[in-house]
Short mmCIF file of C-alpha atoms and ligand atoms in Angstrom, two decimals:
data_model
loop_
_atom_site.label_atom_id
_atom_site.label_comp_id
_atom_site.label_asym_id
_atom_site.label_seq_id
_atom_site.Cartn_x
_atom_site.Cartn_y
_atom_site.Cartn_z
CA MET H 1 0.00 0.00 0.00
CA THR H 2 1.34 3.43 -0.93
CA ARG H 3 0.53 6.46 1.15
CA LYS H 4 -1.67 8.97 -0.66
CA ILE H 5 0.01 12.11 -1.97
CA ARG H 6 -1.74 15.15 -0.53
CA LYS H 7 0.88 17.88 -0.62
CA VAL H 8 2.72 19.62 -3.40
CA VAL H 9 5.70 21.95 -3.11
CA PHE H 10 6.28 24.74 -5.62
CA PRO H 11 9.85 26.03 -5.34
CA VAL H 12 9.66 29.59 -6.65
CA GLY H 13 12.72 31.05 -4.96
CA GLY H 14 15.01 31.15 -8.01
CA MET H 15 16.38 34.39 -9.44
CA GLY H 16 15.40 33.73 -13.06
CA THR H 17 18.63 35.23 -14.42
CA ARG H 18 18.07 33.75 -17.88
CA PHE H 19 15.00 35.94 -18.19
CA LEU H 20 16.43 39.28 -17.14
CA PRO H 21 15.47 42.08 -17.32
CA ALA H 22 11.84 40.81 -17.19
CA THR H 23 12.51 39.04 -13.89
CA LYS H 24 14.32 41.86 -12.12
CA ALA H 25 11.24 42.97 -10.17
CA MET H 26 8.73 40.30 -11.25
CA PRO H 27 8.80 36.59 -10.39
CA LYS H 28 9.58 34.36 -13.36
CA GLU H 29 6.62 32.21 -12.33
CA MET H 30 4.24 35.12 -12.97
CA LEU H 31 5.21 35.36 -16.65
CA PRO H 32 2.01 34.73 -18.61
CA VAL H 33 1.53 32.12 -21.29
CA VAL H 34 -1.28 33.73 -23.28
CA ASP H 35 -3.20 35.13 -20.29
CA LYS H 36 -2.35 32.85 -17.35
CA PRO H 37 0.82 32.99 -15.26
CA LEU H 38 3.04 29.92 -15.29
CA ILE H 39 2.38 29.28 -11.62
CA GLN H 40 -1.36 29.02 -12.25
CA TYR H 41 -0.83 26.28 -14.84
CA ALA H 42 1.28 24.47 -12.23
CA VAL H 43 -1.40 24.79 -9.53
CA GLU H 44 -4.11 23.62 -11.92
CA GLU H 45 -2.00 20.58 -12.83
CA ALA H 46 -1.58 19.75 -9.14
CA ARG H 47 -5.30 20.04 -8.50
CA GLU H 48 -6.05 17.82 -11.50
CA ALA H 49 -3.81 15.22 -9.82
CA GLY H 50 -5.92 15.48 -6.64
CA LEU H 51 -3.36 17.31 -4.49
CA GLU H 52 -5.00 19.50 -1.87
CA HIS H 53 -2.26 21.20 0.10
CA LEU H 54 -0.06 23.67 -1.72
CA VAL H 55 3.27 24.79 -0.27
CA PHE H 56 5.14 27.63 -1.96
CA VAL H 57 8.81 28.19 -1.23
CA THR H 58 9.23 31.82 -2.15
CA GLY H 59 12.03 34.37 -1.95
CA ARG H 60 12.65 38.07 -2.10
CA GLY H 61 10.46 39.90 -4.62
CA LYS H 62 7.91 37.07 -4.98
CA GLN H 63 4.93 38.70 -3.22
CA ALA H 64 2.98 38.88 -6.49
CA ILE H 65 2.51 35.10 -6.26
CA GLU H 66 0.75 35.37 -2.89
CA ASP H 67 -1.45 38.15 -4.20
CA HIS H 68 -2.34 36.11 -7.26
CA PHE H 69 -3.81 33.33 -5.11
CA ASP H 70 -5.78 35.70 -2.91
CA HIS H 71 -8.98 37.73 -3.25
CA SER H 72 -8.78 41.16 -4.81
CA GLY H 73 -11.92 42.74 -3.36
CA GLU H 74 -11.76 45.88 -5.49
CA LEU H 75 -11.32 43.98 -8.76
CA GLU H 76 -14.03 41.46 -7.92
CA ARG H 77 -16.54 44.22 -7.00
CA LEU H 78 -15.77 46.10 -10.20
CA LEU H 79 -16.20 43.04 -12.43
CA ALA H 80 -19.45 42.09 -10.63
CA GLN H 81 -20.84 45.63 -11.02
CA LYS H 82 -20.06 45.60 -14.73
CA GLY H 83 -21.67 42.16 -15.14
CA LYS H 84 -18.39 40.66 -16.41
CA ASP H 85 -19.11 37.31 -14.79
CA ASP H 86 -16.97 35.25 -17.15
CA ILE H 87 -13.88 37.35 -16.42
CA LEU H 88 -14.74 37.32 -12.71
CA ILE H 89 -14.80 33.52 -12.73
CA SER H 90 -11.50 33.26 -14.63
CA ALA H 91 -9.89 35.79 -12.27
CA THR H 92 -10.88 33.91 -9.13
CA SER H 93 -10.83 30.27 -10.30
CA MET H 94 -7.27 29.78 -9.14
CA MET H 95 -8.11 30.27 -5.48
CA ALA H 96 -8.16 27.42 -3.01
CA GLU H 97 -11.61 26.20 -2.08
CA LYS H 98 -10.90 26.42 1.64
CA PRO H 99 -8.73 28.94 3.44
CA GLY H 100 -5.58 27.36 4.83
CA GLN H 101 -4.89 25.07 1.87
CA ILE H 102 -2.03 27.27 0.71
CA ALA H 103 1.08 27.80 2.81
CA TYR H 104 4.10 29.97 2.11
CA THR H 105 7.60 29.72 3.44
CA ARG H 106 10.65 31.65 2.42
CA GLN H 107 14.00 30.51 1.14
CA GLN H 108 16.14 33.29 2.49
CA GLU H 109 18.94 32.75 -0.02
CA PRO H 110 18.64 31.07 -3.43
CA LYS H 111 21.05 28.22 -2.65
CA GLY H 112 19.59 25.82 -5.19
CA LEU H 113 16.55 23.65 -5.82
CA GLY H 114 17.54 21.08 -3.16
CA HIS H 115 17.74 23.83 -0.58
CA ALA H 116 14.36 25.23 -1.64
CA VAL H 117 12.72 21.80 -1.21
CA TRP H 118 14.42 21.36 2.19
CA CYS H 119 12.89 24.69 3.29
CA ALA H 120 9.46 23.02 2.96
CA ARG H 121 10.30 20.16 5.37
CA ASN H 122 8.21 21.34 8.32
CA MET H 123 5.18 21.98 6.17
CA VAL H 124 5.42 18.63 4.42
CA GLY H 125 6.18 16.57 7.55
CA ASN H 126 6.54 12.82 7.39
CA GLU H 127 4.60 11.97 4.25
CA PRO H 128 5.34 11.54 0.54
CA PHE H 129 4.85 14.70 -1.51
CA ALA H 130 5.09 16.14 -5.00
CA VAL H 131 7.31 18.93 -6.32
CA VAL H 132 6.43 21.00 -9.38
CA LEU H 133 8.70 23.50 -11.14
CA ALA H 134 6.35 25.99 -12.75
CA ASP H 135 8.83 27.02 -15.43
CA ASP H 136 8.62 23.51 -16.91
CA LEU H 137 5.24 23.81 -18.59
CA ILE H 138 3.88 20.50 -19.88
CA LYS H 139 1.05 20.41 -22.39
CA GLY H 140 -0.71 17.13 -22.93
CA PRO H 141 -4.01 15.31 -22.85
CA THR H 142 -3.59 14.48 -19.14
CA GLY H 143 -1.56 16.53 -16.67
CA CYS H 144 1.96 15.19 -16.14
CA LEU H 145 1.48 15.09 -12.37
CA LYS H 146 -1.73 13.09 -12.69
CA GLN H 147 0.18 10.57 -14.83
CA MET H 148 2.82 10.41 -12.10
CA VAL H 149 0.35 10.00 -9.24
CA ASP H 150 -1.29 7.14 -11.18
CA ALA H 151 2.14 5.52 -11.61
CA TYR H 152 2.97 6.11 -7.94
CA GLU H 153 -0.12 4.22 -6.87
CA LYS H 154 1.30 1.17 -8.69
CA VAL H 155 5.01 1.32 -7.81
CA GLY H 156 5.39 3.74 -4.86
CA GLY H 157 8.83 5.12 -3.91
CA ASN H 158 10.38 8.10 -5.70
CA LEU H 159 9.34 9.16 -9.17
CA ILE H 160 10.65 11.77 -11.56
CA ALA H 161 9.29 12.99 -14.88
CA ALA H 162 11.72 11.93 -17.61
CA MET H 163 12.12 12.71 -21.29
CA ASP H 164 14.65 12.18 -24.03
CA VAL H 165 16.80 15.21 -24.93
CA PRO H 166 19.42 15.76 -27.65
CA ARG H 167 22.83 14.48 -26.47
CA GLU H 168 24.36 17.95 -26.81
CA HIS H 169 21.80 19.27 -24.28
CA THR H 170 22.50 16.69 -21.58
CA SER H 171 24.80 19.10 -19.70
CA ARG H 172 21.75 21.28 -18.88
CA TYR H 173 19.80 18.59 -17.00
CA GLY H 174 19.83 15.90 -14.38
CA ILE H 175 20.48 12.74 -16.42
CA LEU H 176 19.53 9.22 -15.41
CA SER H 177 21.18 5.85 -15.84
CA PRO H 178 18.20 3.84 -17.00
CA GLY H 179 17.42 0.25 -16.09
CA ALA H 180 14.51 -1.75 -17.46
CA THR H 181 11.62 0.09 -19.11
CA ARG H 182 8.07 -1.16 -18.72
CA ASP H 183 5.18 0.73 -20.31
CA ASN H 184 5.80 4.38 -19.39
CA LEU H 185 8.10 3.60 -16.44
CA VAL H 186 11.87 3.43 -16.58
CA GLU H 187 13.83 2.15 -13.62
CA VAL H 188 16.35 4.70 -12.32
CA ARG H 189 19.75 3.11 -11.52
CA GLY H 190 21.72 6.34 -11.22
CA LEU H 191 21.34 10.12 -11.46
CA VAL H 192 23.85 12.82 -12.23
CA GLU H 193 23.26 16.57 -12.33
CA LYS H 194 24.49 18.47 -15.42
CA PRO H 195 27.13 15.97 -16.56
CA LYS H 196 29.63 16.85 -19.28
CA VAL H 197 28.13 15.74 -22.60
CA GLU H 198 30.76 13.01 -22.96
CA ASP H 199 30.02 11.69 -19.44
CA ALA H 200 26.21 11.62 -19.70
CA PRO H 201 25.04 8.07 -18.89
CA SER H 202 22.04 8.43 -21.27
CA THR H 203 19.95 11.06 -23.00
CA GLN H 204 17.04 10.68 -20.55
CA ALA H 205 16.64 13.91 -18.60
CA VAL H 206 14.85 14.78 -15.38
CA ILE H 207 12.05 17.32 -15.95
CA GLY H 208 10.53 19.48 -13.19
CA ARG H 209 8.03 17.05 -11.62
CA TYR H 210 8.86 14.79 -8.70
CA ILE H 211 7.16 12.50 -6.21
CA LEU H 212 9.42 12.04 -3.21
CA GLN H 213 9.46 10.12 0.04
CA PRO H 214 9.99 12.31 3.13
CA GLU H 215 13.38 10.65 3.81
CA ILE H 216 14.74 13.01 1.13
CA PHE H 217 14.84 15.73 3.80
CA SER H 218 17.48 13.93 5.82
CA TYR H 219 19.74 13.79 2.75
CA LEU H 220 19.07 17.45 1.96
CA ALA H 221 19.86 18.39 5.56
CA ASN H 222 23.57 17.78 4.89
CA GLN H 223 23.47 20.94 2.75
CA GLU H 224 26.17 19.58 0.46
CA THR H 225 26.71 21.62 -2.67
CA GLY H 226 27.00 20.07 -6.11
CA ALA H 227 26.94 21.30 -9.72
CA GLY H 228 27.06 25.10 -9.99
CA GLY H 229 27.83 25.41 -6.24
CA GLU H 230 24.12 24.83 -5.50
CA ILE H 231 22.42 22.36 -3.17
CA GLN H 232 21.07 19.96 -5.76
CA LEU H 233 17.89 17.92 -5.42
CA THR H 234 19.34 15.44 -7.92
CA ASP H 235 22.26 14.61 -5.61
CA ALA H 236 19.95 13.89 -2.66
CA MET H 237 17.68 11.77 -4.85
CA ALA H 238 20.68 9.84 -6.17
CA ARG H 239 21.52 8.80 -2.59
CA MET H 240 18.08 7.22 -2.21
CA ILE H 241 18.52 4.88 -5.19
CA GLY H 242 18.42 1.34 -3.88
CA GLU H 243 16.61 2.35 -0.69
CA VAL H 244 13.18 2.88 -2.24
CA PRO H 245 11.74 1.98 -5.66
CA PHE H 246 12.85 4.70 -8.08
CA HIS H 247 11.33 5.30 -11.50
CA GLY H 248 11.22 7.84 -14.29
CA VAL H 249 7.80 8.47 -15.82
CA LEU H 250 8.05 8.85 -19.62
CA PHE H 251 5.10 11.22 -19.63
CA ASP H 252 2.70 11.84 -22.48
CA GLY H 253 2.96 15.56 -23.28
CA HIS H 254 5.17 18.29 -24.69
CA ARG H 255 7.43 20.14 -22.29
CA TYR H 256 8.28 23.81 -22.73
CA ASP H 257 11.24 25.27 -20.83
CA CYS H 258 9.65 28.58 -19.92
CA GLY H 259 12.70 29.66 -17.92
CA ASP H 260 14.31 30.10 -21.32
CA LYS H 261 13.24 32.86 -23.71
CA PHE H 262 12.81 30.69 -26.78
CA GLY H 263 10.99 27.95 -24.86
CA PHE H 264 8.67 30.59 -23.41
CA LEU H 265 7.87 31.98 -26.88
CA GLN H 266 7.20 28.47 -28.20
CA ALA H 267 4.79 27.84 -25.30
CA ASN H 268 2.91 31.05 -26.01
CA ILE H 269 2.47 30.13 -29.67
CA ALA H 270 1.44 26.54 -28.90
CA TYR H 271 -1.11 27.54 -26.25
CA ALA H 272 -2.49 30.39 -28.39
CA LEU H 273 -2.96 28.00 -31.32
CA ASP H 274 -5.02 25.82 -28.99
CA ARG H 275 -7.37 28.60 -27.93
CA PRO H 276 -10.63 28.70 -29.90
CA ASP H 277 -10.98 32.45 -29.29
CA MET H 278 -7.69 33.31 -31.00
CA GLN H 279 -6.30 30.34 -32.92
CA ASP H 280 -7.41 31.58 -36.36
CA ASP H 281 -5.90 35.03 -35.86
CA VAL H 282 -2.63 33.58 -34.60
CA GLN H 283 -2.40 31.04 -37.41
CA ASN H 284 -3.10 33.72 -40.04
CA TYR H 285 -0.45 35.95 -38.50
CA LEU H 286 2.11 33.12 -38.53
CA ASN H 287 1.27 32.36 -42.18
CA ASP H 288 1.73 36.07 -43.05
CA LEU H 289 5.09 36.14 -41.31
CA ALA H 290 6.22 32.97 -43.11
CA ARG H 291 5.16 34.42 -46.48
CA GLN H 292 7.14 37.58 -45.79
CA GLY H 293 10.16 35.32 -45.18
P1 UTP X 301 16.42 27.27 -12.32
O1 UTP X 301 17.52 26.32 -12.50
O2 UTP X 301 15.58 27.59 -13.52
O3 UTP X 301 17.02 28.61 -11.68
O4 UTP X 301 15.51 26.75 -11.15
P2 UTP X 301 16.41 30.03 -11.61
O5 UTP X 301 17.19 30.80 -10.62
O6 UTP X 301 14.92 30.00 -11.37
O7 UTP X 301 16.61 30.62 -13.10
P3 UTP X 301 17.95 31.00 -13.91
O8 UTP X 301 18.60 29.67 -14.25
O9 UTP X 301 18.77 31.88 -13.05
O10 UTP X 301 17.42 31.69 -15.12
C1 UTP X 301 14.60 25.69 -11.32
C2 UTP X 301 13.48 25.85 -10.31
O11 UTP X 301 13.99 25.84 -8.99
C3 UTP X 301 13.60 26.99 -8.29
C4 UTP X 301 13.28 28.02 -9.36
O12 UTP X 301 12.38 29.00 -8.86
C5 UTP X 301 12.72 27.16 -10.47
O13 UTP X 301 11.36 26.86 -10.24
N1 UTP X 301 14.70 27.42 -7.42
C6 UTP X 301 15.98 27.43 -7.90
C7 UTP X 301 14.44 27.80 -6.13
O14 UTP X 301 13.27 27.80 -5.68
N2 UTP X 301 15.48 28.20 -5.34
C8 UTP X 301 16.77 28.23 -5.79
O15 UTP X 301 17.68 28.57 -5.01
C9 UTP X 301 17.01 27.84 -7.10
#
């Protein structure tokens, strides 16, 4: 029997340096894809997977995220007065059903993803939990996290979202040493963060979705730094291989790296082309641009 996943951690403490100057005073996670901030897509994906308790690990300059998931009395009154009910619903749909389902804690220094996750330890407690990186936006028929929770119910242990990347890109990711693959699950035999291209054990990369057992916190507590001088989640996960079942989920969906300018533009185009209210205009505009060469 696996323990049910109820909690999800959103580490949003990073500096977003690849997206400067946009991220100087605005959190990267509030960048909109069409008309919704990245963090809202992430929260909606977590809710689709049945996760009820949301924990945000924030940092300096991230207050806009808290405001986004709160009431804005003035805005709501104005929209109601003007009879703009559809906009009112879309502007408030992201809020938790019950007060107290969202918790915030602060990572006082951006020391890396592993450190950000460790900052959530008291809020998560002694139960398995999910982690979602909002800048990895995944578009597919079923949310990536839902696919992972379904897999977790079968195999338990630790799970990561995994996808194949070009060999020359392996130095940007956590890369796994794969064991046997069965359906959409690949056994994880080893993990290395940002290896040199020639040292990468495979081309299967870790993408920003995780299901982790609470024992991860004791490995993160050592505060050891790894690649880039940061406290790496990958290194702590690697130490758990062999102690708990460990699988990569070869998810069904397309992943956009929205922490990167080109990935972010691609996501905007893909999501706009999927929107009935604007797809024709966008497609016509793209055709015009292509004709102009
Ligand atoms: P990134 O590797 O994209 O780092 O973090 P970053 O600082 O956000 O962006 P760049 O590379 O400088 O452009 C991956 C995820 O981990 C979170 C980020 O917010 C992002 O969701 N993170 C990273 C933290 O919460 N704290 C950190 O110290 C580092």
